[in-house]
PDB file of N, CA, C and O in Angstrom:
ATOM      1  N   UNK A   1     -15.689  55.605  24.307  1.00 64.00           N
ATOM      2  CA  UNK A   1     -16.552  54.520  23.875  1.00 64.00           C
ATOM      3  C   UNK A   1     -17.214  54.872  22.561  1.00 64.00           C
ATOM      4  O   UNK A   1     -17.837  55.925  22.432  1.00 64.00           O
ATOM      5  N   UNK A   2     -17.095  54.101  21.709  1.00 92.00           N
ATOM      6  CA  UNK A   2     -17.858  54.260  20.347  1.00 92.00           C
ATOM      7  C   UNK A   2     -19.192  53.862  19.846  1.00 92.00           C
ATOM      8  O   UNK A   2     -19.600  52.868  20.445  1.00 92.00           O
ATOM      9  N   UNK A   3     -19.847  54.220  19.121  1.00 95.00           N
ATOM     10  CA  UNK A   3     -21.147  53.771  18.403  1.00 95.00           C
ATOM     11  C   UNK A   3     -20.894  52.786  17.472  1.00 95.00           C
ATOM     12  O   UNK A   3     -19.962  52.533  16.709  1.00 95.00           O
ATOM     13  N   UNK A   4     -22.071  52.248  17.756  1.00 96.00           N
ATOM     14  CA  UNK A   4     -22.368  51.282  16.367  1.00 96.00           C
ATOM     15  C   UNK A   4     -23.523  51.338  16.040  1.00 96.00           C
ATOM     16  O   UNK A   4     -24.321  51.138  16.956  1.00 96.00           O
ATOM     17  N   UNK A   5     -24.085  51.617  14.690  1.00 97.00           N
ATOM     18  CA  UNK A   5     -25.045  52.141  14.168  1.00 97.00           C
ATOM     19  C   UNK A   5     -25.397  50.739  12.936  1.00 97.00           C
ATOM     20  O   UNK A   5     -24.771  50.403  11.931  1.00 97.00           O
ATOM     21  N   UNK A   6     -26.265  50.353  13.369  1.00 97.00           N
ATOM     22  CA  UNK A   6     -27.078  49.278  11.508  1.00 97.00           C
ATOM     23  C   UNK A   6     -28.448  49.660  11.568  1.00 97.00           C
ATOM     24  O   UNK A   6     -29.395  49.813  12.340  1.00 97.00           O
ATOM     25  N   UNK A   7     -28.034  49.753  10.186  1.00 97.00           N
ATOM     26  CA  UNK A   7     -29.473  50.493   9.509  1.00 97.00           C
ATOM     27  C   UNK A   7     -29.494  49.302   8.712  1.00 97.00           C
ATOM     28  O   UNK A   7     -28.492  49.122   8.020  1.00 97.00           O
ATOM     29  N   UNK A   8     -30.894  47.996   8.618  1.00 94.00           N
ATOM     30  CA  UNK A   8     -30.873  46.772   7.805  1.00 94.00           C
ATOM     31  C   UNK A   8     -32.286  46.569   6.868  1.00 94.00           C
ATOM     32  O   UNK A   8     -33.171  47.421   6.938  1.00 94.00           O
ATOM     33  N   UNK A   9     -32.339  46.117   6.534  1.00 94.00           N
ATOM     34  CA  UNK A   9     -33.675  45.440   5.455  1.00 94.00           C
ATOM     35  C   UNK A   9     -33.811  44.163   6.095  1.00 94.00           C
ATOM     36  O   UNK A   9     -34.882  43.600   6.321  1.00 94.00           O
ATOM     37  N   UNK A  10     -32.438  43.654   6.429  1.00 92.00           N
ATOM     38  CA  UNK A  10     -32.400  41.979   6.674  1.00 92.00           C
ATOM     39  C   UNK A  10     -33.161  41.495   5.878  1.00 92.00           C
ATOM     40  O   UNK A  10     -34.023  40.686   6.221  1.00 92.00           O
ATOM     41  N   UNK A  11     -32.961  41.967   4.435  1.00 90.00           N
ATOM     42  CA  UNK A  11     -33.425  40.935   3.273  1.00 90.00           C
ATOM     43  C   UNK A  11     -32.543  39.956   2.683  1.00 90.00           C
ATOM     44  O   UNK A  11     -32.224  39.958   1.494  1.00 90.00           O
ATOM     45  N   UNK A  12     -32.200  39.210   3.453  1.00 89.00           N
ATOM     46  CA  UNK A  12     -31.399  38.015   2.988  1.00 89.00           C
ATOM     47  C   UNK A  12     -31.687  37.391   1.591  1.00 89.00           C
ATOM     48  O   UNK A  12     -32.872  37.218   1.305  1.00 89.00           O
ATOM     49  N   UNK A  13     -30.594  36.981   0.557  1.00 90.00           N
ATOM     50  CA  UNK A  13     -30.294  36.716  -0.443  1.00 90.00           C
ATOM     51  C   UNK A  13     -29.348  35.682  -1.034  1.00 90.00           C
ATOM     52  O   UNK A  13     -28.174  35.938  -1.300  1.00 90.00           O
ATOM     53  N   UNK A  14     -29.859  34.633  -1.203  1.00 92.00           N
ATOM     54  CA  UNK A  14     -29.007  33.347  -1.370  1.00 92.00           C
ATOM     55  C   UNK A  14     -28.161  33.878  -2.793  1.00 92.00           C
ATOM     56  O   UNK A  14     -27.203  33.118  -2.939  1.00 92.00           O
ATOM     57  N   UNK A  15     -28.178  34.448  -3.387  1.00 94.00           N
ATOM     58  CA  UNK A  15     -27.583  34.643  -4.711  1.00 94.00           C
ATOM     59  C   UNK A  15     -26.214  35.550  -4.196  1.00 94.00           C
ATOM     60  O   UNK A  15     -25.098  35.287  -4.644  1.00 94.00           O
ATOM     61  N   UNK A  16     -26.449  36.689  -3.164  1.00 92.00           N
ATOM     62  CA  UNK A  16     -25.670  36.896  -2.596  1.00 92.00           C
ATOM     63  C   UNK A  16     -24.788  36.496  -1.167  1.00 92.00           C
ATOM     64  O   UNK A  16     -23.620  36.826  -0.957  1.00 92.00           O
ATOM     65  N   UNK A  17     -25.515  35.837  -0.407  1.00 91.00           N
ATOM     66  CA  UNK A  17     -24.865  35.522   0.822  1.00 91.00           C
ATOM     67  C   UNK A  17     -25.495  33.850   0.658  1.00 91.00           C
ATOM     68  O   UNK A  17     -26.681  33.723   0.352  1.00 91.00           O
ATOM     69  N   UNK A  18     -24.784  32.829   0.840  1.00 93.00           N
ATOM     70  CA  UNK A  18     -24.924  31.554   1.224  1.00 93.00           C
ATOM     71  C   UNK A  18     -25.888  31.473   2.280  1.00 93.00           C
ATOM     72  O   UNK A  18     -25.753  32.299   3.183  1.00 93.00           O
ATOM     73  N   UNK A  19     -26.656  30.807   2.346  1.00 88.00           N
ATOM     74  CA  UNK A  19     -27.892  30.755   3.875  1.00 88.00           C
ATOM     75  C   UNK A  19     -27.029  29.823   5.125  1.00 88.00           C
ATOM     76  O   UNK A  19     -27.341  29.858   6.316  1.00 88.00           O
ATOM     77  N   UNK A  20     -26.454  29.410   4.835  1.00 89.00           N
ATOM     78  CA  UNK A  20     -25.463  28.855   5.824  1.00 89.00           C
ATOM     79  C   UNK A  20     -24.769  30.333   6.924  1.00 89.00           C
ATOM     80  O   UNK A  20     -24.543  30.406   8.132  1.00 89.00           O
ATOM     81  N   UNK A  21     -24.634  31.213   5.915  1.00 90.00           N
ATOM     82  CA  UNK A  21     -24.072  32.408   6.744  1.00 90.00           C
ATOM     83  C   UNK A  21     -25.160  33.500   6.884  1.00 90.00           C
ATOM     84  O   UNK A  21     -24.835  34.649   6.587  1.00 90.00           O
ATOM     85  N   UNK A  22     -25.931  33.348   7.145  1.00 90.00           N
ATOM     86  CA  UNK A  22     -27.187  34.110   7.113  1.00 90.00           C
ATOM     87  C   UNK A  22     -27.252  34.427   8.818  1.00 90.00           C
ATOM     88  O   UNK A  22     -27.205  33.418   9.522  1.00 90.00           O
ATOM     89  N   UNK A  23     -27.354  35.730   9.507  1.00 91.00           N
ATOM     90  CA  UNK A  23     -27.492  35.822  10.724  1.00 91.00           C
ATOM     91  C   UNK A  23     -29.153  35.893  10.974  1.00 91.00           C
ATOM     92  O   UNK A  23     -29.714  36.959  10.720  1.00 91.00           O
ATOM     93  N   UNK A  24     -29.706  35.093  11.326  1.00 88.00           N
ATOM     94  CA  UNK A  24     -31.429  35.204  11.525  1.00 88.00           C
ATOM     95  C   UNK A  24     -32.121  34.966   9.952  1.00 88.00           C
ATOM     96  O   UNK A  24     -31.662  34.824   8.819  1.00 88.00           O
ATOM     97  N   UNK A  25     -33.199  35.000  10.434  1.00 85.00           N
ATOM     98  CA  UNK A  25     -34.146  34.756   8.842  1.00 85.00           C
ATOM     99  C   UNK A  25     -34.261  33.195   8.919  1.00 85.00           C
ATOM    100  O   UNK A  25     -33.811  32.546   7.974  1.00 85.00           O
ATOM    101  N   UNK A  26     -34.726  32.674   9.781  1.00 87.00           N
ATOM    102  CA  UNK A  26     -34.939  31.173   9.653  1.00 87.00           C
ATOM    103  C   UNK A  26     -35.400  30.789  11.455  1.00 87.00           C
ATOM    104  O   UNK A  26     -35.804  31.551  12.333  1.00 87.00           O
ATOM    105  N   UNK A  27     -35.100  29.158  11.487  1.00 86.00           N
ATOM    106  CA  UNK A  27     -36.003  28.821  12.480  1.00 86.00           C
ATOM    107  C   UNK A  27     -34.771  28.206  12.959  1.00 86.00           C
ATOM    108  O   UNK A  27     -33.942  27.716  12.192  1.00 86.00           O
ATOM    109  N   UNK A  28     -34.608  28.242  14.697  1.00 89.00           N
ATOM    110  CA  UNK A  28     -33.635  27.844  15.364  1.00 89.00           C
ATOM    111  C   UNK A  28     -34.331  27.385  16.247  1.00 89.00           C
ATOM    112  O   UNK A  28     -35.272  27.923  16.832  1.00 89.00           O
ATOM    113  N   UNK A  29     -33.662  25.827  16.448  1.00 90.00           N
ATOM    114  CA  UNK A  29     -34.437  25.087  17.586  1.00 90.00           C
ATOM    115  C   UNK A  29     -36.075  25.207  17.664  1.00 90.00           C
ATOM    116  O   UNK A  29     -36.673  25.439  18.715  1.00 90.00           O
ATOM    117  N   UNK A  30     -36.563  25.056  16.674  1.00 91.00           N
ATOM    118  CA  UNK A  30     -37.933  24.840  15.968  1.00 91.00           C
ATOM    119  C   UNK A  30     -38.429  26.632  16.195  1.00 91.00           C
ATOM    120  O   UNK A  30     -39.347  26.983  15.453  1.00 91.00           O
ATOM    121  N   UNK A  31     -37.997  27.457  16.930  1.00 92.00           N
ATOM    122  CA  UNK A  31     -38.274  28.762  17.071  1.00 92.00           C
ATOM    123  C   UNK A  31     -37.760  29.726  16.403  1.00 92.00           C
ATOM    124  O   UNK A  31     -36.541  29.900  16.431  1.00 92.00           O
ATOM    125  N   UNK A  32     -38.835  30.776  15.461  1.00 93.00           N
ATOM    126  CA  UNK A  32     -38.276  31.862  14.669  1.00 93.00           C
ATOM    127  C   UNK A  32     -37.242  32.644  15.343  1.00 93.00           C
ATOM    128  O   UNK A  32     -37.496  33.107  16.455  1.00 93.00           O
ATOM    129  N   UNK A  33     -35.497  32.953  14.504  1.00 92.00           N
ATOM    130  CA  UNK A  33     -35.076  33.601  15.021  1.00 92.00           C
ATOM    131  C   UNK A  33     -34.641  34.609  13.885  1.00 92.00           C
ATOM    132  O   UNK A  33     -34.406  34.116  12.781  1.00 92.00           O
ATOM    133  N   UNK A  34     -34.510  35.986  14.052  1.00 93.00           N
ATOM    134  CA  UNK A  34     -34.746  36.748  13.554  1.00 93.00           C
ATOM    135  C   UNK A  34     -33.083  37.457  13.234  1.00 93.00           C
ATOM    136  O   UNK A  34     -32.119  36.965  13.819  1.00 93.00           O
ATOM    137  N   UNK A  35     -32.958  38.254  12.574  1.00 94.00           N
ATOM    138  CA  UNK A  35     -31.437  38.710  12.326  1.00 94.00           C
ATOM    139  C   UNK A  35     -30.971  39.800  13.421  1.00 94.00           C
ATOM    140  O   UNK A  35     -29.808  40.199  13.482  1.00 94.00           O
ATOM    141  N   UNK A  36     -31.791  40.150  14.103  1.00 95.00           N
ATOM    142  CA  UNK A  36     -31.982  41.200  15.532  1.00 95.00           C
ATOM    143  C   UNK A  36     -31.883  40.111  16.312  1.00 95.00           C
ATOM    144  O   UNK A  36     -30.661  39.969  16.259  1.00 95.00           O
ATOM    145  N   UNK A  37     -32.216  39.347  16.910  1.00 94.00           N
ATOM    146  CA  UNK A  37     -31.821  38.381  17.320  1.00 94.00           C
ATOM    147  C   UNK A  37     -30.861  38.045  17.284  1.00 94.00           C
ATOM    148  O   UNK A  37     -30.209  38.357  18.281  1.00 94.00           O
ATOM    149  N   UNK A  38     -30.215  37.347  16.367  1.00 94.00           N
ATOM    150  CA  UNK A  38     -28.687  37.165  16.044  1.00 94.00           C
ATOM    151  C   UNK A  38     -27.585  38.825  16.785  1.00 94.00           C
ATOM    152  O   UNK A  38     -26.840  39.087  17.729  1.00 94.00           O
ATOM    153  N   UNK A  39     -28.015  39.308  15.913  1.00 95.00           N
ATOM    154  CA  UNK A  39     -27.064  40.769  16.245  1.00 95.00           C
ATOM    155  C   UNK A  39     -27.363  40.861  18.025  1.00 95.00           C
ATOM    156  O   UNK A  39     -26.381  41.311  18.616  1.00 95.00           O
ATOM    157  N   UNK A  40     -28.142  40.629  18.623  1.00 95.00           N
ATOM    158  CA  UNK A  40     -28.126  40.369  20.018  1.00 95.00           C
ATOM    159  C   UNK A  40     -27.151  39.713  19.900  1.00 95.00           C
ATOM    160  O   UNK A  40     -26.119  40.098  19.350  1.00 95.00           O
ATOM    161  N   UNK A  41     -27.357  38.484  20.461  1.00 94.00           N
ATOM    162  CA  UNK A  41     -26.624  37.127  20.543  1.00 94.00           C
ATOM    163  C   UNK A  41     -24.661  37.220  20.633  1.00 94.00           C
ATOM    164  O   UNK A  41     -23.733  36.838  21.346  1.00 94.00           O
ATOM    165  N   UNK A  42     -24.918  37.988  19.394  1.00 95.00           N
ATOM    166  CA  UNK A  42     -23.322  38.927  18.940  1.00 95.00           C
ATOM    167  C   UNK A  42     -23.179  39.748  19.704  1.00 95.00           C
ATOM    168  O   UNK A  42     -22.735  39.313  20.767  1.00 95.00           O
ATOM    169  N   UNK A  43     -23.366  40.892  19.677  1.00 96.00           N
ATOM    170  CA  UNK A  43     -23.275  42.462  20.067  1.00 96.00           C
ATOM    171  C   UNK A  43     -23.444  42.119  21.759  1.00 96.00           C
ATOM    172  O   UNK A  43     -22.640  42.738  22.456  1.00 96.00           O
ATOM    173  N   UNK A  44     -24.063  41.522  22.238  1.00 95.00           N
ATOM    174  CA  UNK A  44     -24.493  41.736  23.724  1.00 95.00           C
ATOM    175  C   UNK A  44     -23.203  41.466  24.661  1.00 95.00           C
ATOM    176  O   UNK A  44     -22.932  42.061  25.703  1.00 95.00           O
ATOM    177  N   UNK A  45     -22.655  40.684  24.194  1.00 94.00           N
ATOM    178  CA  UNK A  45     -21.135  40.588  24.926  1.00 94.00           C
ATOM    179  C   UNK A  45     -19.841  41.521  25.083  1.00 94.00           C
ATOM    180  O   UNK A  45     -18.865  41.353  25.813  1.00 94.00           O
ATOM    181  N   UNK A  46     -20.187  42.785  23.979  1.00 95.00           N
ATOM    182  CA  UNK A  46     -19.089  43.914  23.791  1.00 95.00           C
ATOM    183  C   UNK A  46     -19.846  45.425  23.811  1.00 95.00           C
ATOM    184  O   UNK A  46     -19.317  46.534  23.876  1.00 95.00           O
ATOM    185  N   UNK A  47     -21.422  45.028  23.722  1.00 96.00           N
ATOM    186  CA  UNK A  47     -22.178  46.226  23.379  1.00 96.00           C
ATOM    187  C   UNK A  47     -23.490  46.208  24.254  1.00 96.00           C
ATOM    188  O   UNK A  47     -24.033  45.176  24.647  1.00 96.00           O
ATOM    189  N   UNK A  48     -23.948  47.560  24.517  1.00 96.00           N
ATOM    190  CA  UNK A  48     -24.860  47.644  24.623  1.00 96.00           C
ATOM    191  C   UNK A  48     -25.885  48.010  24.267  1.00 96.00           C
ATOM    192  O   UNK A  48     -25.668  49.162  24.641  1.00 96.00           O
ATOM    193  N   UNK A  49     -27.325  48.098  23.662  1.00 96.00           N
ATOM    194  CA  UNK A  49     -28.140  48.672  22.769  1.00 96.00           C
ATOM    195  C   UNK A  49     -29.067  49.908  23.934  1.00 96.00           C
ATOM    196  O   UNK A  49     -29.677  49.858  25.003  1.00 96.00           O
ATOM    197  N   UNK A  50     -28.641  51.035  22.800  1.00 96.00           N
ATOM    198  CA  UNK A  50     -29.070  52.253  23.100  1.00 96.00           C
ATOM    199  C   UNK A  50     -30.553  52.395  22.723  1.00 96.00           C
ATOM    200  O   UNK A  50     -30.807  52.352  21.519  1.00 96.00           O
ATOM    201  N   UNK A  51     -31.160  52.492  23.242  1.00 94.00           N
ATOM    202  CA  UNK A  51     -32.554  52.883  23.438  1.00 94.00           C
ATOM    203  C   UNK A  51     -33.332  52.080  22.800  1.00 94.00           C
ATOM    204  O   UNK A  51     -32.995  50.905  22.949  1.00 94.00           O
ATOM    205  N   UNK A  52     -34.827  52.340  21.728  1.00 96.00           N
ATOM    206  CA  UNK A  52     -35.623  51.282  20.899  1.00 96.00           C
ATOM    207  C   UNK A  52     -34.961  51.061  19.531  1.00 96.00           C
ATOM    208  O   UNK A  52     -34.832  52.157  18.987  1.00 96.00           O
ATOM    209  N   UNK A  53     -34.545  50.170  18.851  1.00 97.00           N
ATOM    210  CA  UNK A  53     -34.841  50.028  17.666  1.00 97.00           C
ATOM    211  C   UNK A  53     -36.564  50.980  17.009  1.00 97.00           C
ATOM    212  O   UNK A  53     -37.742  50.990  17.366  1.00 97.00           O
ATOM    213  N   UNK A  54     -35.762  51.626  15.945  1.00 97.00           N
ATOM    214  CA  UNK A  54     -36.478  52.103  15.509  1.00 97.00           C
ATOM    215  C   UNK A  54     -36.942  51.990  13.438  1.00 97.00           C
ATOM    216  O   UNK A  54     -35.909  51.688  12.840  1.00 97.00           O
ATOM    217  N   UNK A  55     -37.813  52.116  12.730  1.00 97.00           N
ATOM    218  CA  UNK A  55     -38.032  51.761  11.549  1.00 97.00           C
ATOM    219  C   UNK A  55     -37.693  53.252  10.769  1.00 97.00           C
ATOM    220  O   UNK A  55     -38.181  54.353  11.026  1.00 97.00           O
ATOM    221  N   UNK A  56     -36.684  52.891   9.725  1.00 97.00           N
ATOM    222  CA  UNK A  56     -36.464  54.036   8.877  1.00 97.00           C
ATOM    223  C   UNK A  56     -36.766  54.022   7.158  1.00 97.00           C
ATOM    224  O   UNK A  56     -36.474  52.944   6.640  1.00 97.00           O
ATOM    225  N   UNK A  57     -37.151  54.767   6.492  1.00 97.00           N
ATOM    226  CA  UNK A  57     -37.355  54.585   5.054  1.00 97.00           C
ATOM    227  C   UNK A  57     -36.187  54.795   4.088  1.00 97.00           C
ATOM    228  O   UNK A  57     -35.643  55.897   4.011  1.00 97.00           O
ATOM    229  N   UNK A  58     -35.746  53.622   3.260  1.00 95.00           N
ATOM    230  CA  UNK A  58     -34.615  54.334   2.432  1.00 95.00           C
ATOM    231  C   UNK A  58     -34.898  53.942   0.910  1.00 95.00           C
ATOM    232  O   UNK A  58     -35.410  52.922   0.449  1.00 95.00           O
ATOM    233  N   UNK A  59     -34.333  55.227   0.199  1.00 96.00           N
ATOM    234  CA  UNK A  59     -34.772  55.177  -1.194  1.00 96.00           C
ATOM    235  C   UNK A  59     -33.846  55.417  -2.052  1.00 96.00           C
ATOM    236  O   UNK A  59     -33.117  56.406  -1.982  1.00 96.00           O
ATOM    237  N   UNK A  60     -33.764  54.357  -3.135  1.00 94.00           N
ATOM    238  CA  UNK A  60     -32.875  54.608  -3.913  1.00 94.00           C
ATOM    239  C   UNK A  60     -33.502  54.302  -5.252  1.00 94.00           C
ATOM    240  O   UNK A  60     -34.308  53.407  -5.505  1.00 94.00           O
ATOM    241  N   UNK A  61     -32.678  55.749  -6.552  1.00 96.00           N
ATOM    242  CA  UNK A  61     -33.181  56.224  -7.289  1.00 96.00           C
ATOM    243  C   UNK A  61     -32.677  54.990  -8.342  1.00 96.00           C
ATOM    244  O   UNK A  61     -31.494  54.815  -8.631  1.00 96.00           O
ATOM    245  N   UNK A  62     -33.679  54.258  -8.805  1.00 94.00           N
ATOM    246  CA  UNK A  62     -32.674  53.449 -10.260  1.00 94.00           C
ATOM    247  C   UNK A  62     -32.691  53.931 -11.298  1.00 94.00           C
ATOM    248  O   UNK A  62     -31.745  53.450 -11.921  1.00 94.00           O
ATOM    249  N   UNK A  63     -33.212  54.617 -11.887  1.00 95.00           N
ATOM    250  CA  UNK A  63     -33.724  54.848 -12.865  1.00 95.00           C
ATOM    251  C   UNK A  63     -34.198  56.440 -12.909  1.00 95.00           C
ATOM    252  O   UNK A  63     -33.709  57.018 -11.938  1.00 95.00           O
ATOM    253  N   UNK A  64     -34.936  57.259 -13.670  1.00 94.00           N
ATOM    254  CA  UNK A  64     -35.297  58.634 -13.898  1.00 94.00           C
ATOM    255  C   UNK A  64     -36.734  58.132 -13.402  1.00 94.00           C
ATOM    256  O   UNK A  64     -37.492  58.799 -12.697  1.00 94.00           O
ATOM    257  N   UNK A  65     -36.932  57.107 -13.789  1.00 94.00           N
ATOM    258  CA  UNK A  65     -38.611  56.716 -13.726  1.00 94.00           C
ATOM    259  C   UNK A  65     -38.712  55.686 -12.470  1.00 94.00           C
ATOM    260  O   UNK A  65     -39.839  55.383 -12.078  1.00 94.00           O
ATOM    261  N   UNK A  66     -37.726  55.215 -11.916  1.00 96.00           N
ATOM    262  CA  UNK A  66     -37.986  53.950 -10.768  1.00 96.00           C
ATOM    263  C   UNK A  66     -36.779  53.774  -9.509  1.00 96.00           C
ATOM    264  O   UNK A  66     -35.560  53.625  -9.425  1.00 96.00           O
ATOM    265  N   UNK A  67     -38.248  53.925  -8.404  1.00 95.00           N
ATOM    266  CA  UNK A  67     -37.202  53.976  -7.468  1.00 95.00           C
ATOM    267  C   UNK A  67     -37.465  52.778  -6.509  1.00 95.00           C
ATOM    268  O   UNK A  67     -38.561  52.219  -6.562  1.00 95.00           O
ATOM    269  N   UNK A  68     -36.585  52.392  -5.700  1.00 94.00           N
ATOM    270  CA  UNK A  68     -37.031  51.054  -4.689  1.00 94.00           C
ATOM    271  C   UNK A  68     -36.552  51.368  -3.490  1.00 94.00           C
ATOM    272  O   UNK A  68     -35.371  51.603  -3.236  1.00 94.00           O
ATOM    273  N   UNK A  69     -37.932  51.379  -2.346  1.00 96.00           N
ATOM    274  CA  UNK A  69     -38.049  51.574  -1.112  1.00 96.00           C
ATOM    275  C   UNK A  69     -37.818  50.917  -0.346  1.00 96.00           C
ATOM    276  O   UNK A  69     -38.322  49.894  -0.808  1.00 96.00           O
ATOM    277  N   UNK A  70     -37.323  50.582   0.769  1.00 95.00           N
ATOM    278  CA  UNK A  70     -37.175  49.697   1.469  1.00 95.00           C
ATOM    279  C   UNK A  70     -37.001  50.456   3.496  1.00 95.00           C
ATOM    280  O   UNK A  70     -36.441  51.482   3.883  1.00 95.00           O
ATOM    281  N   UNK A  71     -37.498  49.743   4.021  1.00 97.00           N
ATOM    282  CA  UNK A  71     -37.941  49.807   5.216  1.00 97.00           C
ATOM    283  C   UNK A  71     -36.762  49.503   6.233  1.00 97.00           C
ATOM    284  O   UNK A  71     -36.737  48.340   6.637  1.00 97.00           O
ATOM    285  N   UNK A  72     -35.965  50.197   6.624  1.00 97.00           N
ATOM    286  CA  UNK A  72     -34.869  49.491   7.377  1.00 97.00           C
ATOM    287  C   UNK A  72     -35.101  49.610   9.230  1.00 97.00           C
ATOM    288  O   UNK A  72     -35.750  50.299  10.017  1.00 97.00           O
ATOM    289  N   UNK A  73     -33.866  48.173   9.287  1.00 97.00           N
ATOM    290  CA  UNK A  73     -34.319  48.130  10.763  1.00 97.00           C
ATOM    291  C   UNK A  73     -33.291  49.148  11.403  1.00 97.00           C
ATOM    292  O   UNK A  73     -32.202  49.168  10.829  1.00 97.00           O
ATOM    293  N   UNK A  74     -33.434  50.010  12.501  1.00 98.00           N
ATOM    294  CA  UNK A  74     -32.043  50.957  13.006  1.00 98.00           C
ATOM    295  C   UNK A  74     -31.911  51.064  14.161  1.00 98.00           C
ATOM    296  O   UNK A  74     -32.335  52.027  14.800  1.00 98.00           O
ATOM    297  N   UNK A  75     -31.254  50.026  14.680  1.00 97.00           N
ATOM    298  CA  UNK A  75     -30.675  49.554  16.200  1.00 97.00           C
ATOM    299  C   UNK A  75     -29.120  50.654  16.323  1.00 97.00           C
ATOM    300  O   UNK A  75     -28.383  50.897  15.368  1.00 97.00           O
ATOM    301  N   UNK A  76     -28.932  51.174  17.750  1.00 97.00           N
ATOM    302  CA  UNK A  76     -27.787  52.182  18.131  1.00 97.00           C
ATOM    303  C   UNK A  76     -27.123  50.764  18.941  1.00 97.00           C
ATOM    304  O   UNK A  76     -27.805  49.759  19.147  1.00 97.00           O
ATOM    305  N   UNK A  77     -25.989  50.868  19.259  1.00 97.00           N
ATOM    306  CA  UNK A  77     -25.045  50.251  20.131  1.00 97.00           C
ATOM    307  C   UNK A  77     -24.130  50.934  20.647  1.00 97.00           C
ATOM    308  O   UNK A  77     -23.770  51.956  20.063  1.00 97.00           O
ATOM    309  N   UNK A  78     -23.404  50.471  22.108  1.00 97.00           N
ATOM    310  CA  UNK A  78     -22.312  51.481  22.031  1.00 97.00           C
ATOM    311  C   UNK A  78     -21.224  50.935  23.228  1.00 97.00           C
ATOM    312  O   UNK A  78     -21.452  50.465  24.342  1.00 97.00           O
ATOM    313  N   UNK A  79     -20.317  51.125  22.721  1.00 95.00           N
ATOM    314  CA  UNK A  79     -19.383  50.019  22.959  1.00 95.00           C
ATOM    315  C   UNK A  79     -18.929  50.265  23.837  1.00 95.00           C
ATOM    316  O   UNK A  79     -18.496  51.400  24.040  1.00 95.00           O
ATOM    317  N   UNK A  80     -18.815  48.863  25.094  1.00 91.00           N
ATOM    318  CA  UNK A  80     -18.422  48.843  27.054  1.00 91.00           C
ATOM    319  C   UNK A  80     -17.406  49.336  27.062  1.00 91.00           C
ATOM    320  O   UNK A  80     -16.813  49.509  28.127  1.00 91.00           O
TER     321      UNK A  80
END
């Protein structure tokens, strides 16, 4: 049985992804649904989620002088 590992921002980006294909980040059936949510929704039928989601820091260097942080989400899965 294998892992599945996402490490996300779920910073959705219309310039890059169409919002039509957007998994979460909006309101479904008047209720916030979230991109963890979605990846449920998906994943729960082939996978199971290993323990808590947990919050990780990732950094990338742009520049000598500038870097941009970002907060990712890091859900384990692991496949029936």
């Amino acid at each position: 049985n294998g892992l599945l590992v996402i490490a996300s921002a779920y910073d959705w980006d219309e310039d890059k992804t169409p919002r039509k294909k957007w998994l979460g980040g909006f309101k479904k059936n008047g209720e916030k649904y979230s991109t963890f949510d979605a990846l449920n929704d998906i994943l729960l039928a082939d996978f199971d989620l290993v323990g808590e989601p947990c919050e990780m820091t990732s950094c990338i260097q742009k520049t000598g002088r500038k870097q941009v942080c970002k907060s990712l989400h890091v859900s384990v899965w692991r496949k029936r």
